[in-house]
């Protein structure tokens, strides 16, 4: 166990974005007076990291594996990053760049549509890159693309009419829902890929196997009725229907809370005016 005194003596590692490692290619290696020989840069390293994480997942990801893919030695990578965590943080920020960010300067745009766009795009990233969700809470997420996403989310919530003190709660309700939904969906998609089955084939096999076990009959009869009622011919269609409906519930909830607060403020103003008269 590390003592508090030892922890205080060692600098806390915060973020790759605060470490000051070089980002460009062709920089001179310290003390050699020569250009770095491998022609690497952070963009190339990051792109290959994302590709490996998509293909093999974080468990198999390593400096050695990445170096082999780039055709360099593992030591070469340390000129650009200090640790494997740096690479994971760079890859995480890169995929946040895939989130479609609405134009917040468009004063005629409806905040509801912008919120739907952000939520749907964020969900797609979580599903497309199944390794992202475990890393979101692990790092500070202060890279340029992550910050652009965060700024857009806060900007849209600021247009909802929610009081300032309520906006972070609204943000948490929507985007923690999206995070949870996209995480489960992404893991299911990866599980299907690992099994070499389509989502529909995997779902049918899994439901058939579970439904055939004693003790599950009643529970799954009810679940099948619910799934039949919600509609959709495929697993993806059913999931999209669920996501859309749940998101609309949250949008309606934001509107209701905004209107409730406005009504409360009007009532308070009337009371003040009445007492004043």
PDB file of C-alpha atoms in Angstrom:
ATOM      1  CA  UNK A   1       0.000   0.000   0.000  1.00  0.00           C
ATOM      2  CA  UNK A   2       1.357   3.416  -1.000  1.00  0.00           C
ATOM      3  CA  UNK A   3       1.545   5.877   1.884  1.00  0.00           C
ATOM      4  CA  UNK A   4       0.178   9.397   1.599  1.00  0.00           C
ATOM      5  CA  UNK A   5       3.697  10.765   2.047  1.00  0.00           C
ATOM      6  CA  UNK A   6       5.010   8.679  -0.863  1.00  0.00           C
ATOM      7  CA  UNK A   7       2.092   9.779  -3.023  1.00  0.00           C
ATOM      8  CA  UNK A   8       2.797  13.408  -2.215  1.00  0.00           C
ATOM      9  CA  UNK A   9       6.430  13.047  -3.313  1.00  0.00           C
ATOM     10  CA  UNK A  10       5.529  11.514  -6.659  1.00  0.00           C
ATOM     11  CA  UNK A  11       3.868  13.759  -9.245  1.00  0.00           C
ATOM     12  CA  UNK A  12       0.348  12.654 -10.122  1.00  0.00           C
ATOM     13  CA  UNK A  13      -0.036  11.752 -13.759  1.00  0.00           C
ATOM     14  CA  UNK A  14      -2.948  13.740 -15.127  1.00  0.00           C
ATOM     15  CA  UNK A  15      -3.291  13.691 -18.911  1.00  0.00           C
ATOM     16  CA  UNK A  16      -1.262  13.249 -22.063  1.00  0.00           C
ATOM     17  CA  UNK A  17      -2.523  16.684 -23.064  1.00  0.00           C
ATOM     18  CA  UNK A  18      -0.633  18.213 -20.138  1.00  0.00           C
ATOM     19  CA  UNK A  19       2.638  16.302 -20.443  1.00  0.00           C
ATOM     20  CA  UNK A  20       4.275  18.321 -23.213  1.00  0.00           C
ATOM     21  CA  UNK A  21       5.420  15.466 -25.453  1.00  0.00           C
ATOM     22  CA  UNK A  22       5.998  16.444 -29.106  1.00  0.00           C
ATOM     23  CA  UNK A  23       3.098  16.054 -31.502  1.00  0.00           C
ATOM     24  CA  UNK A  24       4.712  16.717 -34.879  1.00  0.00           C
ATOM     25  CA  UNK A  25       6.986  14.653 -37.063  1.00  0.00           C
ATOM     26  CA  UNK A  26      10.549  15.440 -37.939  1.00  0.00           C
ATOM     27  CA  UNK A  27      11.398  16.874 -34.512  1.00  0.00           C
ATOM     28  CA  UNK A  28      15.004  16.508 -33.410  1.00  0.00           C
ATOM     29  CA  UNK A  29      15.790  13.851 -30.858  1.00  0.00           C
ATOM     30  CA  UNK A  30      17.127  15.280 -27.626  1.00  0.00           C
ATOM     31  CA  UNK A  31      20.901  15.375 -27.488  1.00  0.00           C
ATOM     32  CA  UNK A  32      21.489  13.829 -30.923  1.00  0.00           C
ATOM     33  CA  UNK A  33      21.187  16.769 -33.266  1.00  0.00           C
ATOM     34  CA  UNK A  34      19.446  14.510 -35.804  1.00  0.00           C
ATOM     35  CA  UNK A  35      15.885  14.177 -36.976  1.00  0.00           C
ATOM     36  CA  UNK A  36      13.925  11.313 -35.509  1.00  0.00           C
ATOM     37  CA  UNK A  37      14.542   8.431 -37.935  1.00  0.00           C
ATOM     38  CA  UNK A  38      11.160   6.734 -38.056  1.00  0.00           C
ATOM     39  CA  UNK A  39       9.005   9.431 -39.644  1.00  0.00           C
ATOM     40  CA  UNK A  40       6.334   8.932 -37.021  1.00  0.00           C
ATOM     41  CA  UNK A  41       3.903  11.479 -35.684  1.00  0.00           C
ATOM     42  CA  UNK A  42       1.126  11.359 -33.166  1.00  0.00           C
ATOM     43  CA  UNK A  43      -1.594  11.384 -35.813  1.00  0.00           C
ATOM     44  CA  UNK A  44      -0.263   8.222 -37.441  1.00  0.00           C
ATOM     45  CA  UNK A  45       0.359   6.525 -34.101  1.00  0.00           C
ATOM     46  CA  UNK A  46      -3.126   7.433 -32.922  1.00  0.00           C
ATOM     47  CA  UNK A  47      -4.838   6.247 -36.110  1.00  0.00           C
ATOM     48  CA  UNK A  48      -3.149   2.848 -35.911  1.00  0.00           C
ATOM     49  CA  UNK A  49      -3.969   2.632 -32.202  1.00  0.00           C
ATOM     50  CA  UNK A  50      -7.659   3.163 -32.966  1.00  0.00           C
ATOM     51  CA  UNK A  51      -7.564   0.511 -35.680  1.00  0.00           C
ATOM     52  CA  UNK A  52      -5.924  -2.022 -33.357  1.00  0.00           C
ATOM     53  CA  UNK A  53      -8.338  -1.281 -30.529  1.00  0.00           C
ATOM     54  CA  UNK A  54     -11.290  -1.730 -32.884  1.00  0.00           C
ATOM     55  CA  UNK A  55      -9.927  -5.032 -34.160  1.00  0.00           C
ATOM     56  CA  UNK A  56      -8.495  -6.600 -31.015  1.00  0.00           C
ATOM     57  CA  UNK A  57      -9.786  -4.655 -28.026  1.00  0.00           C
ATOM     58  CA  UNK A  58      -7.834  -3.072 -25.163  1.00  0.00           C
ATOM     59  CA  UNK A  59      -6.809  -6.384 -23.550  1.00  0.00           C
ATOM     60  CA  UNK A  60      -4.421  -7.200 -26.423  1.00  0.00           C
ATOM     61  CA  UNK A  61      -3.286  -3.630 -26.984  1.00  0.00           C
ATOM     62  CA  UNK A  62       0.342  -2.954 -26.057  1.00  0.00           C
ATOM     63  CA  UNK A  63       3.280  -0.773 -27.019  1.00  0.00           C
ATOM     64  CA  UNK A  64       4.962  -3.806 -28.539  1.00  0.00           C
ATOM     65  CA  UNK A  65       1.889  -4.734 -30.584  1.00  0.00           C
ATOM     66  CA  UNK A  66       1.495  -1.163 -31.839  1.00  0.00           C
ATOM     67  CA  UNK A  67       5.185  -0.894 -32.712  1.00  0.00           C
ATOM     68  CA  UNK A  68       4.996  -4.087 -34.750  1.00  0.00           C
ATOM     69  CA  UNK A  69       2.037  -2.724 -36.668  1.00  0.00           C
ATOM     70  CA  UNK A  70       3.955   0.494 -37.382  1.00  0.00           C
ATOM     71  CA  UNK A  71       7.129  -1.359 -38.305  1.00  0.00           C
ATOM     72  CA  UNK A  72       9.262   0.289 -35.618  1.00  0.00           C
ATOM     73  CA  UNK A  73      10.723  -0.676 -32.269  1.00  0.00           C
ATOM     74  CA  UNK A  74       8.657  -0.235 -29.129  1.00  0.00           C
ATOM     75  CA  UNK A  75      11.265   2.190 -27.800  1.00  0.00           C
ATOM     76  CA  UNK A  76      10.592   4.501 -30.743  1.00  0.00           C
ATOM     77  CA  UNK A  77       7.102   5.173 -29.433  1.00  0.00           C
ATOM     78  CA  UNK A  78       8.402   6.589 -26.174  1.00  0.00           C
ATOM     79  CA  UNK A  79       9.686   9.614 -28.040  1.00  0.00           C
ATOM     80  CA  UNK A  80       6.021  10.564 -28.512  1.00  0.00           C
ATOM     81  CA  UNK A  81       4.299   9.149 -25.433  1.00  0.00           C
ATOM     82  CA  UNK A  82       5.362   8.099 -21.947  1.00  0.00           C
ATOM     83  CA  UNK A  83       2.962   5.217 -21.339  1.00  0.00           C
ATOM     84  CA  UNK A  84       0.352   2.994 -22.926  1.00  0.00           C
ATOM     85  CA  UNK A  85      -2.249   5.105 -21.144  1.00  0.00           C
ATOM     86  CA  UNK A  86      -1.113   8.060 -23.257  1.00  0.00           C
ATOM     87  CA  UNK A  87      -1.928   6.084 -26.394  1.00  0.00           C
ATOM     88  CA  UNK A  88      -5.329   5.067 -25.043  1.00  0.00           C
ATOM     89  CA  UNK A  89      -6.086   8.684 -24.180  1.00  0.00           C
ATOM     90  CA  UNK A  90      -5.055   9.856 -27.634  1.00  0.00           C
ATOM     91  CA  UNK A  91      -7.188   7.172 -29.288  1.00  0.00           C
ATOM     92  CA  UNK A  92     -10.156   8.047 -27.091  1.00  0.00           C
ATOM     93  CA  UNK A  93      -9.971  11.706 -28.045  1.00  0.00           C
ATOM     94  CA  UNK A  94      -9.621  10.819 -31.725  1.00  0.00           C
ATOM     95  CA  UNK A  95     -12.903   8.911 -31.837  1.00  0.00           C
ATOM     96  CA  UNK A  96     -14.701  11.735 -30.040  1.00  0.00           C
ATOM     97  CA  UNK A  97     -13.987  13.628 -33.235  1.00  0.00           C
ATOM     98  CA  UNK A  98     -16.528  11.356 -34.937  1.00  0.00           C
ATOM     99  CA  UNK A  99     -19.398  12.838 -32.905  1.00  0.00           C
ATOM    100  CA  UNK A 100     -21.425  15.209 -35.074  1.00  0.00           C
ATOM    101  CA  UNK A 101     -21.472  18.569 -33.330  1.00  0.00           C
ATOM    102  CA  UNK A 102     -24.365  20.912 -34.180  1.00  0.00           C
ATOM    103  CA  UNK A 103     -23.902  24.524 -35.203  1.00  0.00           C
ATOM    104  CA  UNK A 104     -24.492  26.457 -32.002  1.00  0.00           C
ATOM    105  CA  UNK A 105     -24.374  29.772 -33.857  1.00  0.00           C
ATOM    106  CA  UNK A 106     -27.627  28.915 -35.657  1.00  0.00           C
ATOM    107  CA  UNK A 107     -30.148  30.861 -33.585  1.00  0.00           C
ATOM    108  CA  UNK A 108     -33.098  29.326 -35.450  1.00  0.00           C
ATOM    109  CA  UNK A 109     -32.100  25.745 -34.671  1.00  0.00           C
ATOM    110  CA  UNK A 110     -34.306  23.823 -32.247  1.00  0.00           C
ATOM    111  CA  UNK A 111     -32.406  22.663 -29.172  1.00  0.00           C
ATOM    112  CA  UNK A 112     -34.422  19.432 -29.195  1.00  0.00           C
ATOM    113  CA  UNK A 113     -33.128  18.501 -32.643  1.00  0.00           C
ATOM    114  CA  UNK A 114     -29.584  19.418 -31.649  1.00  0.00           C
ATOM    115  CA  UNK A 115     -29.817  17.311 -28.504  1.00  0.00           C
ATOM    116  CA  UNK A 116     -31.160  14.362 -30.491  1.00  0.00           C
ATOM    117  CA  UNK A 117     -28.317  14.722 -32.993  1.00  0.00           C
ATOM    118  CA  UNK A 118     -25.645  14.799 -30.298  1.00  0.00           C
ATOM    119  CA  UNK A 119     -27.151  11.875 -28.413  1.00  0.00           C
ATOM    120  CA  UNK A 120     -27.554   9.697 -31.504  1.00  0.00           C
ATOM    121  CA  UNK A 121     -24.038  10.450 -32.724  1.00  0.00           C
ATOM    122  CA  UNK A 122     -22.495   9.758 -29.307  1.00  0.00           C
ATOM    123  CA  UNK A 123     -24.362   6.447 -29.158  1.00  0.00           C
ATOM    124  CA  UNK A 124     -22.969   5.505 -32.591  1.00  0.00           C
ATOM    125  CA  UNK A 125     -19.405   6.151 -31.426  1.00  0.00           C
ATOM    126  CA  UNK A 126     -19.882   3.970 -28.332  1.00  0.00           C
ATOM    127  CA  UNK A 127     -21.250   1.137 -30.487  1.00  0.00           C
ATOM    128  CA  UNK A 128     -18.714   1.472 -33.295  1.00  0.00           C
ATOM    129  CA  UNK A 129     -15.775   1.525 -30.862  1.00  0.00           C
ATOM    130  CA  UNK A 130     -16.704  -0.913 -28.084  1.00  0.00           C
ATOM    131  CA  UNK A 131     -13.487  -0.153 -26.158  1.00  0.00           C
ATOM    132  CA  UNK A 132     -14.382   3.512 -25.628  1.00  0.00           C
ATOM    133  CA  UNK A 133     -16.881   3.214 -22.788  1.00  0.00           C
ATOM    134  CA  UNK A 134     -14.479   1.717 -20.206  1.00  0.00           C
ATOM    135  CA  UNK A 135     -12.004   4.519 -20.902  1.00  0.00           C
ATOM    136  CA  UNK A 136     -14.384   7.483 -20.670  1.00  0.00           C
ATOM    137  CA  UNK A 137     -14.339   7.510 -16.881  1.00  0.00           C
ATOM    138  CA  UNK A 138     -10.673   6.610 -16.666  1.00  0.00           C
ATOM    139  CA  UNK A 139      -9.235   9.771 -18.188  1.00  0.00           C
ATOM    140  CA  UNK A 140      -9.863  13.498 -17.802  1.00  0.00           C
ATOM    141  CA  UNK A 141     -11.159  13.793 -21.381  1.00  0.00           C
ATOM    142  CA  UNK A 142      -9.622  17.216 -21.993  1.00  0.00           C
ATOM    143  CA  UNK A 143      -8.330  16.602 -25.504  1.00  0.00           C
ATOM    144  CA  UNK A 144      -9.477  19.025 -28.234  1.00  0.00           C
ATOM    145  CA  UNK A 145     -12.177  16.759 -29.667  1.00  0.00           C
ATOM    146  CA  UNK A 146     -13.501  15.754 -26.275  1.00  0.00           C
ATOM    147  CA  UNK A 147     -13.667  19.405 -25.287  1.00  0.00           C
ATOM    148  CA  UNK A 148     -15.504  20.274 -28.497  1.00  0.00           C
ATOM    149  CA  UNK A 149     -18.098  17.613 -27.676  1.00  0.00           C
ATOM    150  CA  UNK A 150     -18.394  18.795 -24.073  1.00  0.00           C
ATOM    151  CA  UNK A 151     -18.764  22.431 -25.153  1.00  0.00           C
ATOM    152  CA  UNK A 152     -21.487  21.488 -27.635  1.00  0.00           C
ATOM    153  CA  UNK A 153     -23.410  19.505 -25.015  1.00  0.00           C
ATOM    154  CA  UNK A 154     -23.263  22.379 -22.541  1.00  0.00           C
ATOM    155  CA  UNK A 155     -24.252  24.830 -25.263  1.00  0.00           C
ATOM    156  CA  UNK A 156     -27.337  22.831 -26.226  1.00  0.00           C
ATOM    157  CA  UNK A 157     -28.387  22.364 -22.591  1.00  0.00           C
ATOM    158  CA  UNK A 158     -27.996  26.115 -22.149  1.00  0.00           C
ATOM    159  CA  UNK A 159     -30.656  26.659 -24.818  1.00  0.00           C
ATOM    160  CA  UNK A 160     -33.268  24.419 -23.174  1.00  0.00           C
ATOM    161  CA  UNK A 161     -34.508  27.081 -20.785  1.00  0.00           C
ATOM    162  CA  UNK A 162     -33.464  25.070 -17.746  1.00  0.00           C
ATOM    163  CA  UNK A 163     -32.142  27.193 -14.898  1.00  0.00           C
ATOM    164  CA  UNK A 164     -28.362  27.330 -14.725  1.00  0.00           C
ATOM    165  CA  UNK A 165     -28.282  25.195 -11.584  1.00  0.00           C
ATOM    166  CA  UNK A 166     -30.364  22.494 -13.301  1.00  0.00           C
ATOM    167  CA  UNK A 167     -28.455  22.229 -16.561  1.00  0.00           C
ATOM    168  CA  UNK A 168     -25.802  19.784 -15.341  1.00  0.00           C
ATOM    169  CA  UNK A 169     -28.550  17.526 -14.036  1.00  0.00           C
ATOM    170  CA  UNK A 170     -30.191  17.607 -17.453  1.00  0.00           C
ATOM    171  CA  UNK A 171     -26.850  16.841 -19.071  1.00  0.00           C
ATOM    172  CA  UNK A 172     -26.319  13.878 -16.739  1.00  0.00           C
ATOM    173  CA  UNK A 173     -29.804  12.498 -17.399  1.00  0.00           C
ATOM    174  CA  UNK A 174     -29.372  12.517 -21.178  1.00  0.00           C
ATOM    175  CA  UNK A 175     -25.752  11.600 -21.652  1.00  0.00           C
ATOM    176  CA  UNK A 176     -25.400   9.071 -18.870  1.00  0.00           C
ATOM    177  CA  UNK A 177     -28.422   7.363 -20.422  1.00  0.00           C
ATOM    178  CA  UNK A 178     -26.730   7.443 -23.832  1.00  0.00           C
ATOM    179  CA  UNK A 179     -23.487   6.172 -22.309  1.00  0.00           C
ATOM    180  CA  UNK A 180     -25.228   3.249 -20.632  1.00  0.00           C
ATOM    181  CA  UNK A 181     -27.343   2.395 -23.655  1.00  0.00           C
ATOM    182  CA  UNK A 182     -24.429   2.631 -26.084  1.00  0.00           C
ATOM    183  CA  UNK A 183     -22.130   0.638 -23.793  1.00  0.00           C
ATOM    184  CA  UNK A 184     -24.522  -2.294 -23.532  1.00  0.00           C
ATOM    185  CA  UNK A 185     -25.276  -2.146 -27.247  1.00  0.00           C
ATOM    186  CA  UNK A 186     -21.598  -1.998 -28.171  1.00  0.00           C
ATOM    187  CA  UNK A 187     -20.763  -4.979 -25.980  1.00  0.00           C
ATOM    188  CA  UNK A 188     -23.623  -6.979 -27.521  1.00  0.00           C
ATOM    189  CA  UNK A 189     -22.465  -6.148 -31.044  1.00  0.00           C
ATOM    190  CA  UNK A 190     -18.926  -7.242 -30.142  1.00  0.00           C
ATOM    191  CA  UNK A 191     -20.205 -10.437 -28.538  1.00  0.00           C
ATOM    192  CA  UNK A 192     -22.041 -11.268 -31.767  1.00  0.00           C
ATOM    193  CA  UNK A 193     -18.919 -10.560 -33.824  1.00  0.00           C
ATOM    194  CA  UNK A 194     -16.817 -12.784 -31.543  1.00  0.00           C
ATOM    195  CA  UNK A 195     -19.351 -15.576 -32.011  1.00  0.00           C
ATOM    196  CA  UNK A 196     -19.344 -15.115 -35.798  1.00  0.00           C
ATOM    197  CA  UNK A 197     -23.111 -14.493 -35.826  1.00  0.00           C
ATOM    198  CA  UNK A 198     -25.400 -11.690 -36.877  1.00  0.00           C
ATOM    199  CA  UNK A 199     -27.166  -9.837 -34.102  1.00  0.00           C
ATOM    200  CA  UNK A 200     -30.467 -11.467 -35.022  1.00  0.00           C
ATOM    201  CA  UNK A 201     -29.006 -14.984 -35.110  1.00  0.00           C
ATOM    202  CA  UNK A 202     -27.250 -14.516 -31.787  1.00  0.00           C
ATOM    203  CA  UNK A 203     -30.386 -13.075 -30.190  1.00  0.00           C
ATOM    204  CA  UNK A 204     -32.556 -15.935 -31.396  1.00  0.00           C
ATOM    205  CA  UNK A 205     -30.073 -18.569 -30.215  1.00  0.00           C
ATOM    206  CA  UNK A 206     -29.652 -16.903 -26.825  1.00  0.00           C
ATOM    207  CA  UNK A 207     -33.393 -16.453 -26.257  1.00  0.00           C
ATOM    208  CA  UNK A 208     -34.064 -20.012 -27.360  1.00  0.00           C
ATOM    209  CA  UNK A 209     -31.437 -21.406 -25.007  1.00  0.00           C
ATOM    210  CA  UNK A 210     -32.606 -19.361 -22.024  1.00  0.00           C
ATOM    211  CA  UNK A 211     -36.296 -19.905 -22.694  1.00  0.00           C
ATOM    212  CA  UNK A 212     -35.756 -23.644 -22.742  1.00  0.00           C
ATOM    213  CA  UNK A 213     -34.439 -23.693 -19.184  1.00  0.00           C
ATOM    214  CA  UNK A 214     -36.819 -24.517 -16.347  1.00  0.00           C
ATOM    215  CA  UNK A 215     -37.605 -21.575 -14.108  1.00  0.00           C
ATOM    216  CA  UNK A 216     -37.382 -18.977 -16.889  1.00  0.00           C
ATOM    217  CA  UNK A 217     -40.659 -19.691 -18.670  1.00  0.00           C
ATOM    218  CA  UNK A 218     -42.861 -17.098 -16.964  1.00  0.00           C
ATOM    219  CA  UNK A 219     -40.336 -14.323 -17.080  1.00  0.00           C
ATOM    220  CA  UNK A 220     -39.546 -14.798 -20.751  1.00  0.00           C
ATOM    221  CA  UNK A 221     -43.169 -15.171 -21.781  1.00  0.00           C
ATOM    222  CA  UNK A 222     -43.729 -11.659 -20.451  1.00  0.00           C
ATOM    223  CA  UNK A 223     -40.523 -10.373 -22.085  1.00  0.00           C
ATOM    224  CA  UNK A 224     -41.524 -11.806 -25.456  1.00  0.00           C
ATOM    225  CA  UNK A 225     -44.902 -10.075 -25.235  1.00  0.00           C
ATOM    226  CA  UNK A 226     -43.211  -6.753 -24.485  1.00  0.00           C
ATOM    227  CA  UNK A 227     -40.740  -7.191 -27.361  1.00  0.00           C
ATOM    228  CA  UNK A 228     -43.540  -8.101 -29.762  1.00  0.00           C
ATOM    229  CA  UNK A 229     -45.530  -5.025 -28.720  1.00  0.00           C
ATOM    230  CA  UNK A 230     -42.667  -2.586 -29.288  1.00  0.00           C
ATOM    231  CA  UNK A 231     -42.305  -3.622 -32.943  1.00  0.00           C
ATOM    232  CA  UNK A 232     -39.311  -3.944 -35.234  1.00  0.00           C
ATOM    233  CA  UNK A 233     -38.287  -6.838 -37.447  1.00  0.00           C
ATOM    234  CA  UNK A 234     -34.642  -6.944 -36.381  1.00  0.00           C
ATOM    235  CA  UNK A 235     -32.664  -6.494 -33.191  1.00  0.00           C
ATOM    236  CA  UNK A 236     -31.260  -3.230 -34.511  1.00  0.00           C
ATOM    237  CA  UNK A 237     -34.725  -1.894 -35.317  1.00  0.00           C
ATOM    238  CA  UNK A 238     -36.037  -2.829 -31.876  1.00  0.00           C
ATOM    239  CA  UNK A 239     -33.038  -1.215 -30.214  1.00  0.00           C
ATOM    240  CA  UNK A 240     -33.407   1.955 -32.291  1.00  0.00           C
ATOM    241  CA  UNK A 241     -37.065   2.161 -31.312  1.00  0.00           C
ATOM    242  CA  UNK A 242     -36.172   1.812 -27.625  1.00  0.00           C
ATOM    243  CA  UNK A 243     -33.424   4.437 -27.848  1.00  0.00           C
ATOM    244  CA  UNK A 244     -35.617   6.929 -29.678  1.00  0.00           C
ATOM    245  CA  UNK A 245     -38.506   6.545 -27.243  1.00  0.00           C
ATOM    246  CA  UNK A 246     -36.277   6.789 -24.175  1.00  0.00           C
ATOM    247  CA  UNK A 247     -34.602   9.914 -25.548  1.00  0.00           C
ATOM    248  CA  UNK A 248     -38.006  11.491 -26.204  1.00  0.00           C
ATOM    249  CA  UNK A 249     -38.942  10.791 -22.592  1.00  0.00           C
ATOM    250  CA  UNK A 250     -35.862  12.716 -21.497  1.00  0.00           C
ATOM    251  CA  UNK A 251     -36.584  15.617 -23.846  1.00  0.00           C
ATOM    252  CA  UNK A 252     -40.145  15.763 -22.518  1.00  0.00           C
ATOM    253  CA  UNK A 253     -38.784  15.641 -18.972  1.00  0.00           C
ATOM    254  CA  UNK A 254     -36.499  18.611 -19.636  1.00  0.00           C
ATOM    255  CA  UNK A 255     -39.446  20.566 -21.032  1.00  0.00           C
ATOM    256  CA  UNK A 256     -41.628  19.648 -18.049  1.00  0.00           C
ATOM    257  CA  UNK A 257     -38.971  20.622 -15.495  1.00  0.00           C
ATOM    258  CA  UNK A 258     -38.313  23.897 -17.318  1.00  0.00           C
ATOM    259  CA  UNK A 259     -42.025  24.729 -17.391  1.00  0.00           C
ATOM    260  CA  UNK A 260     -42.475  23.740 -13.747  1.00  0.00           C
ATOM    261  CA  UNK A 261     -39.663  26.046 -12.682  1.00  0.00           C
ATOM    262  CA  UNK A 262     -41.078  28.887 -14.794  1.00  0.00           C
ATOM    263  CA  UNK A 263     -44.537  28.421 -13.226  1.00  0.00           C
ATOM    264  CA  UNK A 264     -43.002  28.422  -9.759  1.00  0.00           C
ATOM    265  CA  UNK A 265     -41.153  31.641 -10.529  1.00  0.00           C
ATOM    266  CA  UNK A 266     -44.361  33.272 -11.809  1.00  0.00           C
ATOM    267  CA  UNK A 267     -46.246  32.216  -8.687  1.00  0.00           C
ATOM    268  CA  UNK A 268     -43.480  33.605  -6.495  1.00  0.00           C
ATOM    269  CA  UNK A 269     -43.579  36.888  -8.409  1.00  0.00           C
ATOM    270  CA  UNK A 270     -47.350  37.154  -7.950  1.00  0.00           C
ATOM    271  CA  UNK A 271     -46.960  36.526  -4.228  1.00  0.00           C
ATOM    272  CA  UNK A 272     -44.356  39.271  -3.986  1.00  0.00           C
ATOM    273  CA  UNK A 273     -46.548  41.685  -5.927  1.00  0.00           C
ATOM    274  CA  UNK A 274     -49.542  40.857  -3.764  1.00  0.00           C
ATOM    275  CA  UNK A 275     -47.673  41.408  -0.540  1.00  0.00           C
ATOM    276  CA  UNK A 276     -46.217  44.596  -1.933  1.00  0.00           C
ATOM    277  CA  UNK A 277     -49.679  45.951  -2.803  1.00  0.00           C
TER     278      UNK A 277
END
